[in-house]
Amino acid sequence: MAHVLVVGGGVGGLATALLAARHGHTAELFERDTRAPGTALDRDFFGWRRPAVPQATQPHALLGAARNVLRDELPDVHQEMLRLGARERHELDWFDVRPPARPGDEDLVMLQARRIVLESALATALRAEPGVVTRYGEPVTGLTTTPGIRVTGVTTSSGAYEGDLVVDAGGRRGGAERWLAAAGCRPAVVERHRTGLAYFCRWYRLPQGRDEGPRRPWTVTGGTFAGCAVFPADNRVFAVTLFVHTEDTTRSALRHPAVFEAAARAFPPGAAWLELGAEPLSDVLATASLDNRWSSLVDERGPVVSGLVPVGDAITHTNPTLGQGTSLALWAALRVARTAHQDPGSSRFAAEYHDWAVRTLKPWFAYQVVADAAIGERFATRASRTGTAREVAALFDCALEDPEVMRARARVRHLADTPERAYADPQIKARVAHWLAARPDYAPNAVGPDRGEWEKLTAG
């Protein structure tokens, strides 16, 4: 079995160390922060300053793909999340009467929780795992290598640590590329696509005595220049998010709580949840300059390094509109845990991991890029296109009324099926075509305020 060194103590790092230990390996985890997630959820979520994890206080979606890894591989973590207040919601519960079950429906369940709930559950399990050593407050400063270039360990201010495999779970702001350059390694091959979207979210808690918000609407809705989504989480907490183009002149006004709430109430999800008398828990939290980034340690000559593999945002950072990040990170962590005994320092291991990532992770990265390009273009031009874009919008709107189309949409949403396969099903195409034919004047993305109303709201 292997000794795995994990750089970074976020979701990807915690999961990699834990899964590696559960598969018979030993692991050491190195994290620059001096503390681990605890069980005081509100204190850690709202009061813990984490500059290396800027997305920590943004909404997270734990899709069916992520839940399946937890349920099947880490059932104690899954149960601890539920004990801490996470809620489960089946995608087909959108309908007043859930349609008859089919094989695979068990994969369409979302875990609704703040990121801190998952981190706390993983950290709790990791503390009890005998095969893991955690080194908080000990950031990695470099790599040890042999000619070739093969990574054999990491260095910190306290010294050098040797391992059979180093896992980069340091996120998109980690130092691995810099360390590899210092070792004389060829650079990683990076593919980057800017999204042109800015996000503004605010957290709330439902009133005492109300454990759940409305069953619908809470999904993303939007017009041609802005959108709104609600993210139910744990312990009566939920987030309302608004998103606009980064060049929209109204976006700075959304940082003001009163303007934010007025704008959010102009969309059905925001109105439905905010009218319940929820208590605000945070200021308006903004994030922008996001991109979809794929980083490969294999170029046209083969692996640029061996003994090092990336997981999570270190290999693929995806914009949060589809909520894929946690699922892709857990898939990569599980792959490492299942294969770390197979000569992990070899070029063959590095090449096979790359091939797996291209087959398994890259298609979802590409799907995110296409989806974000469509949203960004719509927001930038303030116009809905015709043709294919109209058909895609019709599929999503038809799903809100047709359980069979919703099931297909949910299988894509939860990474259980590719869009190419799910949406090409003749039955699904026929149902959407029939729905669209009955609505000759259908205009996609017509929900929410018009531009004049929006500018009045954001001028307030």
Short mmCIF file of C-alpha atoms in Angstrom, two decimals:
data_model
loop_
_atom_site.label_atom_id
_atom_site.label_comp_id
_atom_site.label_asym_id
_atom_site.label_seq_id
_atom_site.Cartn_x
_atom_site.Cartn_y
_atom_site.Cartn_z
CA MET A 1 0.00 0.00 0.00
CA ALA A 2 1.04 3.61 -0.52
CA HIS A 3 1.85 6.57 1.70
CA VAL A 4 -0.07 9.54 0.26
CA LEU A 5 0.86 13.16 0.98
CA VAL A 6 -2.11 15.51 0.51
CA VAL A 7 -1.48 19.23 -0.02
CA GLY A 8 -4.54 21.24 1.08
CA GLY A 9 -7.24 20.66 3.67
CA GLY A 10 -10.37 21.72 1.79
CA VAL A 11 -13.09 19.33 0.66
CA GLY A 12 -10.87 17.64 -1.94
CA GLY A 13 -7.95 17.23 0.44
CA LEU A 14 -10.00 15.98 3.38
CA ALA A 15 -11.82 13.49 1.16
CA THR A 16 -8.62 12.26 -0.49
CA ALA A 17 -6.87 11.60 2.82
CA LEU A 18 -9.92 9.89 4.30
CA LEU A 19 -10.70 7.75 1.26
CA ALA A 20 -7.02 6.78 0.91
CA ALA A 21 -6.97 5.57 4.52
CA ARG A 22 -10.25 3.67 4.07
CA HIS A 23 -8.67 1.88 1.10
CA GLY A 24 -5.72 0.69 3.16
CA HIS A 25 -3.18 3.45 2.52
CA THR A 26 -1.64 5.88 4.99
CA ALA A 27 -1.93 9.62 4.49
CA GLU A 28 -0.50 12.91 5.72
CA LEU A 29 -2.48 16.08 5.14
CA PHE A 30 -0.82 19.52 5.06
CA GLU A 31 -2.97 22.64 5.48
CA ARG A 32 -1.82 26.26 5.78
CA ASP A 33 -4.71 27.21 8.08
CA THR A 34 -3.99 26.60 11.75
CA ARG A 35 -7.34 25.03 12.47
CA ALA A 36 -9.67 22.34 11.19
CA PRO A 37 -13.43 22.68 10.65
CA GLY A 38 -15.39 22.09 13.85
CA THR A 39 -19.04 21.48 14.69
CA ALA A 40 -19.93 25.08 15.64
CA LEU A 41 -21.36 25.57 12.17
CA ASP A 42 -22.51 29.18 12.30
CA ARG A 43 -19.31 30.34 14.00
CA ASP A 44 -17.11 28.60 11.46
CA PHE A 45 -19.21 29.51 8.46
CA PHE A 46 -19.73 33.20 9.16
CA GLY A 47 -16.78 34.02 11.44
CA TRP A 48 -13.83 32.04 10.10
CA ARG A 49 -11.74 34.15 7.74
CA ARG A 50 -10.39 31.88 5.02
CA PRO A 51 -8.61 33.94 2.34
CA ALA A 52 -7.29 30.80 0.62
CA VAL A 53 -10.87 29.51 0.19
CA PRO A 54 -12.82 32.52 -1.12
CA GLN A 55 -15.75 30.32 -2.12
CA ALA A 56 -16.23 28.92 1.40
CA THR A 57 -19.19 31.18 2.22
CA GLN A 58 -20.82 30.91 -1.18
CA PRO A 59 -23.69 28.44 -1.73
CA HIS A 60 -22.72 24.88 -2.59
CA ALA A 61 -24.79 22.15 -4.21
CA LEU A 62 -24.09 18.55 -3.26
CA LEU A 63 -25.49 16.76 -6.27
CA GLY A 64 -26.46 13.12 -6.47
CA ALA A 65 -22.98 12.23 -7.74
CA ALA A 66 -21.38 13.62 -4.57
CA ARG A 67 -24.04 12.06 -2.34
CA ASN A 68 -23.44 8.67 -3.95
CA VAL A 69 -19.72 8.77 -3.10
CA LEU A 70 -20.55 9.66 0.51
CA ARG A 71 -23.35 7.10 0.79
CA ASP A 72 -21.35 4.25 -0.77
CA GLU A 73 -17.79 4.97 0.39
CA LEU A 74 -18.14 7.16 3.50
CA PRO A 75 -21.52 6.33 5.06
CA ASP A 76 -20.43 7.71 8.44
CA VAL A 77 -19.73 11.09 6.83
CA HIS A 78 -23.12 11.00 5.13
CA GLN A 79 -24.85 10.24 8.42
CA GLU A 80 -22.86 12.91 10.27
CA MET A 81 -23.98 15.50 7.72
CA LEU A 82 -27.60 14.54 8.33
CA ARG A 83 -27.03 14.71 12.10
CA LEU A 84 -25.57 18.20 11.69
CA GLY A 85 -28.72 19.32 9.91
CA ALA A 86 -28.24 18.62 6.19
CA ARG A 87 -31.47 17.88 4.34
CA GLU A 88 -32.10 15.55 1.42
CA ARG A 89 -34.39 16.47 -1.43
CA HIS A 90 -35.36 14.25 -4.33
CA GLU A 91 -35.43 16.09 -7.64
CA LEU A 92 -38.82 14.61 -8.57
CA ASP A 93 -40.37 16.07 -5.40
CA TRP A 94 -40.87 19.16 -7.52
CA PHE A 95 -44.24 17.63 -8.42
CA ASP A 96 -47.19 17.44 -6.03
CA VAL A 97 -47.24 13.66 -6.62
CA ARG A 98 -43.89 12.04 -7.33
CA PRO A 99 -44.06 9.95 -10.54
CA PRO A 100 -43.65 6.16 -10.29
CA ALA A 101 -40.07 5.23 -9.44
CA ARG A 102 -37.64 3.92 -12.03
CA PRO A 103 -34.18 2.37 -11.66
CA GLY A 104 -31.69 5.15 -11.18
CA ASP A 105 -34.08 7.52 -9.41
CA GLU A 106 -32.10 6.91 -6.22
CA ASP A 107 -29.26 8.91 -7.82
CA LEU A 108 -31.38 12.06 -8.12
CA VAL A 109 -31.17 13.18 -4.49
CA MET A 110 -29.47 16.42 -3.49
CA LEU A 111 -27.83 16.99 -0.11
CA GLN A 112 -28.76 20.50 0.95
CA ALA A 113 -26.11 21.95 3.26
CA ARG A 114 -23.55 24.69 3.58
CA ARG A 115 -20.00 23.74 2.66
CA ILE A 116 -18.98 23.82 6.34
CA VAL A 117 -21.31 20.89 7.10
CA LEU A 118 -19.46 18.62 4.66
CA GLU A 119 -16.07 19.87 5.85
CA SER A 120 -17.01 19.32 9.49
CA ALA A 121 -18.24 15.78 8.82
CA LEU A 122 -15.08 14.91 6.87
CA ALA A 123 -12.82 16.41 9.55
CA THR A 124 -14.63 14.48 12.30
CA ALA A 125 -14.10 11.20 10.45
CA LEU A 126 -10.49 12.08 9.68
CA ARG A 127 -9.66 12.71 13.36
CA ALA A 128 -10.78 9.17 14.18
CA GLU A 129 -8.92 7.53 11.29
CA PRO A 130 -5.75 5.76 12.53
CA GLY A 131 -3.99 5.84 9.16
CA VAL A 132 -4.02 9.64 8.81
CA VAL A 133 -1.79 12.38 10.23
CA THR A 134 -3.04 15.96 9.88
CA ARG A 135 -0.59 18.88 9.93
CA TYR A 136 -2.54 22.10 10.34
CA GLY A 137 -0.60 25.35 10.26
CA GLU A 138 2.14 23.68 8.23
CA PRO A 139 1.85 24.86 4.61
CA VAL A 140 3.82 23.11 1.91
CA THR A 141 6.60 25.31 0.52
CA GLY A 142 7.99 23.06 -2.20
CA LEU A 143 8.46 19.58 -3.61
CA THR A 144 11.30 17.10 -3.39
CA THR A 145 12.12 15.53 -6.74
CA THR A 146 14.48 13.18 -8.49
CA PRO A 147 15.81 13.58 -12.03
CA GLY A 148 13.17 12.74 -14.44
CA ILE A 149 11.15 14.60 -12.93
CA ARG A 150 9.58 12.46 -10.24
CA VAL A 151 8.07 14.00 -7.13
CA THR A 152 9.04 12.07 -4.02
CA GLY A 153 7.72 14.31 -1.25
CA VAL A 154 7.04 17.81 0.02
CA THR A 155 8.88 20.40 2.06
CA THR A 156 7.54 22.69 4.76
CA SER A 157 9.14 25.10 7.20
CA SER A 158 9.56 22.11 9.53
CA GLY A 159 11.43 19.90 7.10
CA ALA A 160 10.92 17.34 4.33
CA TYR A 161 8.36 14.54 4.16
CA GLU A 162 8.65 11.58 1.81
CA GLY A 163 5.72 9.75 0.24
CA ASP A 164 4.79 7.42 -2.59
CA LEU A 165 2.33 9.89 -4.10
CA VAL A 166 1.72 13.62 -3.64
CA VAL A 167 -1.83 14.85 -4.25
CA ASP A 168 -2.32 18.52 -5.08
CA ALA A 169 -5.59 19.54 -3.41
CA GLY A 170 -4.50 23.16 -3.05
CA GLY A 171 -7.20 24.55 -5.33
CA ARG A 172 -6.85 27.03 -8.15
CA ARG A 173 -4.67 29.27 -5.95
CA GLY A 174 -2.25 26.55 -4.86
CA GLY A 175 1.49 26.66 -5.42
CA ALA A 176 2.09 23.45 -7.37
CA GLU A 177 2.76 25.14 -10.71
CA ARG A 178 5.34 27.42 -9.07
CA TRP A 179 7.00 24.51 -7.27
CA LEU A 180 7.20 22.43 -10.45
CA ALA A 181 8.75 25.35 -12.33
CA ALA A 182 11.36 25.67 -9.57
CA ALA A 183 12.18 21.97 -10.04
CA GLY A 184 12.74 22.48 -13.77
CA CYS A 185 9.52 20.84 -14.83
CA ARG A 186 7.69 21.67 -18.06
CA PRO A 187 4.61 23.82 -17.36
CA ALA A 188 1.13 22.46 -16.92
CA VAL A 189 -1.22 22.77 -19.89
CA VAL A 190 -3.95 25.17 -18.81
CA GLU A 191 -7.26 25.75 -20.61
CA ARG A 192 -9.20 28.75 -19.34
CA HIS A 193 -12.59 30.20 -20.27
CA ARG A 194 -13.84 33.41 -18.66
CA THR A 195 -17.51 33.40 -17.68
CA GLY A 196 -18.35 37.10 -17.52
CA LEU A 197 -20.64 36.52 -14.53
CA ALA A 198 -20.70 38.16 -11.10
CA TYR A 199 -22.54 36.65 -8.13
CA PHE A 200 -24.11 38.29 -5.09
CA CYS A 201 -25.53 36.16 -2.29
CA ARG A 202 -27.00 36.72 1.14
CA TRP A 203 -27.72 34.14 3.83
CA TYR A 204 -30.95 33.93 5.83
CA ARG A 205 -32.61 31.69 8.43
CA LEU A 206 -36.26 30.71 8.31
CA PRO A 207 -38.38 31.75 11.32
CA GLN A 208 -38.67 29.46 14.34
CA GLY A 209 -41.26 26.76 13.77
CA ARG A 210 -40.67 26.68 10.01
CA ASP A 211 -38.22 23.91 9.14
CA GLU A 212 -38.60 24.12 5.37
CA GLY A 213 -39.25 26.76 2.77
CA PRO A 214 -41.58 26.38 -0.20
CA ARG A 215 -41.09 23.27 -2.30
CA ARG A 216 -41.07 25.53 -5.35
CA PRO A 217 -40.02 27.80 -6.85
CA TRP A 218 -36.36 27.97 -5.85
CA THR A 219 -34.52 26.99 -8.99
CA VAL A 220 -32.52 29.41 -11.11
CA THR A 221 -34.66 31.81 -13.08
CA GLY A 222 -33.59 34.78 -15.12
CA GLY A 223 -34.30 37.19 -17.88
CA THR A 224 -31.89 38.43 -20.51
CA PHE A 225 -29.60 40.32 -18.13
CA ALA A 226 -29.91 38.90 -14.60
CA GLY A 227 -30.92 35.76 -12.73
CA CYS A 228 -31.89 34.58 -9.27
CA ALA A 229 -31.59 31.30 -7.41
CA VAL A 230 -32.33 30.09 -3.88
CA PHE A 231 -30.12 27.48 -2.21
CA PRO A 232 -31.83 25.74 0.75
CA ALA A 233 -29.21 24.46 3.18
CA ASP A 234 -29.06 23.06 6.73
CA ASN A 235 -30.73 24.14 9.98
CA ARG A 236 -33.34 26.41 8.34
CA VAL A 237 -30.58 28.37 6.59
CA PHE A 238 -30.81 29.32 2.93
CA ALA A 239 -29.01 31.62 0.49
CA VAL A 240 -30.49 33.90 -2.14
CA THR A 241 -28.18 34.55 -5.09
CA LEU A 242 -28.38 37.14 -7.86
CA PHE A 243 -26.09 37.00 -10.86
CA VAL A 244 -25.42 39.53 -13.60
CA HIS A 245 -22.82 40.17 -16.26
CA THR A 246 -19.55 41.59 -14.94
CA GLU A 247 -19.96 44.61 -17.23
CA ASP A 248 -23.50 45.39 -16.08
CA THR A 249 -23.51 48.95 -14.73
CA THR A 250 -25.99 48.06 -11.97
CA ARG A 251 -23.93 45.35 -10.33
CA SER A 252 -22.17 47.48 -7.71
CA ALA A 253 -25.56 48.55 -6.31
CA LEU A 254 -26.37 44.92 -5.46
CA ARG A 255 -23.87 45.02 -2.59
CA HIS A 256 -26.35 47.15 -0.63
CA PRO A 257 -28.69 44.86 1.38
CA ALA A 258 -31.86 46.87 0.68
CA VAL A 259 -31.16 47.03 -3.04
CA PHE A 260 -30.24 43.34 -3.08
CA GLU A 261 -33.50 42.33 -1.41
CA ALA A 262 -35.64 44.53 -3.64
CA ALA A 263 -33.98 43.05 -6.72
CA ALA A 264 -34.27 39.48 -5.41
CA ARG A 265 -37.99 39.92 -4.69
CA ALA A 266 -38.52 40.78 -8.36
CA PHE A 267 -37.87 37.11 -9.22
CA PRO A 268 -40.25 34.28 -8.21
CA PRO A 269 -37.71 32.29 -6.12
CA GLY A 270 -36.50 35.34 -4.20
CA ALA A 271 -40.04 36.56 -3.57
CA ALA A 272 -41.30 33.16 -2.41
CA TRP A 273 -38.55 32.72 0.18
CA LEU A 274 -38.02 36.28 1.39
CA GLU A 275 -41.70 36.86 2.10
CA LEU A 276 -41.52 34.18 4.82
CA GLY A 277 -39.95 36.66 7.26
CA ALA A 278 -36.48 35.11 7.26
CA GLU A 279 -33.72 36.62 9.40
CA PRO A 280 -30.66 37.92 7.49
CA LEU A 281 -27.44 36.26 8.69
CA SER A 282 -24.84 37.98 6.53
CA ASP A 283 -24.03 40.98 4.43
CA VAL A 284 -24.25 40.66 0.67
CA LEU A 285 -21.29 38.51 -0.36
CA ALA A 286 -19.92 39.16 -3.83
CA THR A 287 -17.68 37.11 -6.07
CA ALA A 288 -16.59 37.66 -9.66
CA SER A 289 -13.70 37.13 -12.07
CA LEU A 290 -14.54 33.44 -12.13
CA ASP A 291 -13.39 31.18 -14.91
CA ASN A 292 -13.63 27.59 -15.98
CA ARG A 293 -10.09 26.27 -15.74
CA TRP A 294 -8.69 22.88 -16.72
CA SER A 295 -5.08 22.18 -15.72
CA SER A 296 -3.28 19.14 -17.10
CA LEU A 297 0.08 17.73 -16.05
CA VAL A 298 0.36 15.97 -19.40
CA ASP A 299 1.41 17.72 -22.62
CA GLU A 300 2.09 16.49 -26.17
CA ARG A 301 5.29 14.80 -24.93
CA GLY A 302 3.53 12.93 -22.13
CA PRO A 303 3.46 13.50 -18.36
CA VAL A 304 5.38 16.62 -17.33
CA VAL A 305 5.91 15.05 -13.92
CA SER A 306 5.28 11.78 -12.11
CA GLY A 307 4.46 11.15 -8.46
CA LEU A 308 2.04 14.11 -8.37
CA VAL A 309 -1.64 14.25 -9.33
CA PRO A 310 -4.21 17.04 -8.90
CA VAL A 311 -7.73 16.73 -7.48
CA GLY A 312 -10.58 19.20 -7.09
CA ASP A 313 -10.03 22.76 -8.28
CA ALA A 314 -6.35 22.00 -8.89
CA ILE A 315 -7.35 20.02 -11.98
CA THR A 316 -10.74 21.47 -12.90
CA HIS A 317 -12.26 24.62 -11.49
CA THR A 318 -15.81 25.09 -12.74
CA ASN A 319 -18.07 28.09 -12.37
CA PRO A 320 -20.79 27.36 -9.77
CA THR A 321 -23.86 27.73 -12.00
CA LEU A 322 -24.19 23.94 -12.32
CA GLY A 323 -22.82 23.06 -8.87
CA GLN A 324 -20.45 20.37 -10.17
CA GLY A 325 -17.29 21.16 -8.21
CA THR A 326 -17.76 19.00 -5.12
CA SER A 327 -18.87 15.99 -7.15
CA LEU A 328 -15.86 16.17 -9.47
CA ALA A 329 -13.53 16.58 -6.47
CA LEU A 330 -14.96 13.50 -4.75
CA TRP A 331 -14.69 11.46 -7.95
CA ALA A 332 -11.00 12.37 -8.25
CA ALA A 333 -10.35 11.65 -4.56
CA LEU A 334 -11.93 8.21 -4.94
CA ARG A 335 -9.88 7.47 -8.05
CA VAL A 336 -6.68 8.25 -6.14
CA ALA A 337 -7.73 6.06 -3.21
CA ARG A 338 -8.59 3.11 -5.45
CA THR A 339 -5.37 3.19 -7.49
CA ALA A 340 -2.63 4.58 -5.21
CA HIS A 341 -1.10 1.09 -4.79
CA GLN A 342 -0.40 0.77 -8.54
CA ASP A 343 3.17 2.14 -8.72
CA PRO A 344 2.01 5.71 -8.02
CA GLY A 345 5.39 7.32 -8.71
CA SER A 346 5.59 6.06 -12.29
CA SER A 347 4.92 7.90 -15.53
CA ARG A 348 2.42 5.18 -16.36
CA PHE A 349 0.38 6.04 -13.26
CA ALA A 350 0.45 9.75 -14.17
CA ALA A 351 -0.65 9.02 -17.75
CA GLU A 352 -3.45 6.69 -16.67
CA TYR A 353 -4.74 9.22 -14.14
CA HIS A 354 -4.73 11.88 -16.87
CA ASP A 355 -6.60 9.58 -19.26
CA TRP A 356 -9.18 8.83 -16.57
CA ALA A 357 -9.63 12.56 -15.86
CA VAL A 358 -10.10 13.35 -19.55
CA ARG A 359 -12.73 10.60 -19.88
CA THR A 360 -14.52 11.24 -16.59
CA LEU A 361 -14.09 14.90 -15.58
CA LYS A 362 -13.37 16.78 -18.82
CA PRO A 363 -16.83 16.20 -20.41
CA TRP A 364 -18.48 17.94 -17.45
CA PHE A 365 -15.95 20.76 -17.66
CA ALA A 366 -16.85 21.17 -21.35
CA TYR A 367 -20.57 21.14 -20.53
CA GLN A 368 -20.02 23.92 -17.98
CA VAL A 369 -18.11 25.99 -20.55
CA VAL A 370 -20.93 25.73 -23.09
CA ALA A 371 -23.62 26.53 -20.51
CA ASP A 372 -21.74 29.56 -19.17
CA ALA A 373 -21.04 30.86 -22.67
CA ALA A 374 -24.77 30.82 -23.41
CA ILE A 375 -25.62 32.67 -20.19
CA GLY A 376 -22.81 35.16 -20.63
CA GLU A 377 -23.82 35.95 -24.19
CA ARG A 378 -27.46 36.39 -23.19
CA PHE A 379 -26.56 38.73 -20.35
CA ALA A 380 -24.05 40.69 -22.43
CA THR A 381 -26.39 41.22 -25.38
CA ARG A 382 -29.62 41.32 -23.31
CA ALA A 383 -31.31 39.19 -25.92
CA SER A 384 -32.44 35.56 -26.14
CA ARG A 385 -31.28 33.80 -29.23
CA THR A 386 -33.51 31.64 -31.37
CA GLY A 387 -32.96 28.14 -32.70
CA THR A 388 -31.01 25.77 -30.48
CA ALA A 389 -30.95 28.13 -27.50
CA ARG A 390 -34.75 28.35 -27.59
CA GLU A 391 -35.05 24.57 -27.72
CA VAL A 392 -32.72 24.16 -24.73
CA ALA A 393 -34.70 26.72 -22.73
CA ALA A 394 -37.91 24.94 -23.72
CA LEU A 395 -36.51 21.63 -22.44
CA PHE A 396 -35.84 23.18 -19.02
CA ASP A 397 -39.26 24.84 -18.84
CA CYS A 398 -41.06 21.75 -20.11
CA ALA A 399 -39.36 19.73 -17.35
CA LEU A 400 -41.20 21.80 -14.73
CA GLU A 401 -44.45 20.34 -16.00
CA ASP A 402 -43.50 16.94 -17.47
CA PRO A 403 -42.07 14.33 -15.03
CA GLU A 404 -40.35 12.35 -17.79
CA VAL A 405 -38.50 15.40 -19.08
CA MET A 406 -37.70 16.40 -15.50
CA ARG A 407 -36.18 12.97 -14.90
CA ALA A 408 -33.92 13.38 -17.95
CA ARG A 409 -32.96 16.88 -16.86
CA ALA A 410 -32.27 15.65 -13.32
CA ARG A 411 -30.03 12.82 -14.54
CA VAL A 412 -27.85 15.41 -16.27
CA ARG A 413 -28.00 17.80 -13.33
CA HIS A 414 -26.81 15.10 -10.92
CA LEU A 415 -24.07 13.85 -13.31
CA ALA A 416 -25.79 10.48 -13.75
CA ASP A 417 -26.09 10.85 -17.52
CA THR A 418 -24.50 13.05 -20.17
CA PRO A 419 -26.65 15.69 -21.85
CA GLU A 420 -25.84 14.16 -25.23
CA ARG A 421 -27.42 10.88 -24.18
CA ALA A 422 -30.26 12.07 -21.92
CA TYR A 423 -31.57 14.79 -24.20
CA ALA A 424 -31.21 12.75 -27.41
CA ASP A 425 -33.73 10.20 -26.18
CA PRO A 426 -36.52 10.18 -28.85
CA GLN A 427 -39.25 10.19 -26.19
CA ILE A 428 -37.76 13.26 -24.51
CA LYS A 429 -37.31 15.10 -27.80
CA ALA A 430 -40.90 14.31 -28.77
CA ARG A 431 -42.28 15.54 -25.44
CA VAL A 432 -40.38 18.82 -25.67
CA ALA A 433 -41.40 19.31 -29.31
CA HIS A 434 -45.07 18.73 -28.39
CA TRP A 435 -44.79 21.17 -25.47
CA LEU A 436 -43.19 23.79 -27.71
CA ALA A 437 -45.72 23.30 -30.51
CA ALA A 438 -48.51 24.07 -28.06
CA ARG A 439 -46.82 27.39 -27.26
CA PRO A 440 -46.00 29.10 -30.59
CA ASP A 441 -45.33 32.40 -28.82
CA TYR A 442 -42.97 30.88 -26.25
CA ALA A 443 -40.19 33.29 -25.30
CA PRO A 444 -37.33 31.80 -23.23
CA ASN A 445 -35.92 33.51 -20.16
CA ALA A 446 -38.97 35.74 -19.75
CA VAL A 447 -39.15 35.45 -15.95
CA GLY A 448 -38.29 38.43 -13.76
CA PRO A 449 -38.22 42.21 -14.18
CA ASP A 450 -37.68 43.98 -17.46
CA ARG A 451 -34.67 46.26 -17.83
CA GLY A 452 -36.53 49.42 -16.89
CA GLU A 453 -37.87 47.85 -13.69
CA TRP A 454 -34.43 46.46 -12.86
CA GLU A 455 -32.72 49.83 -13.16
CA LYS A 456 -35.34 51.43 -10.93
CA LEU A 457 -34.81 48.68 -8.31
CA THR A 458 -31.03 48.96 -8.39
CA ALA A 459 -31.12 52.77 -8.30
CA GLY A 460 -32.83 52.61 -4.89
#
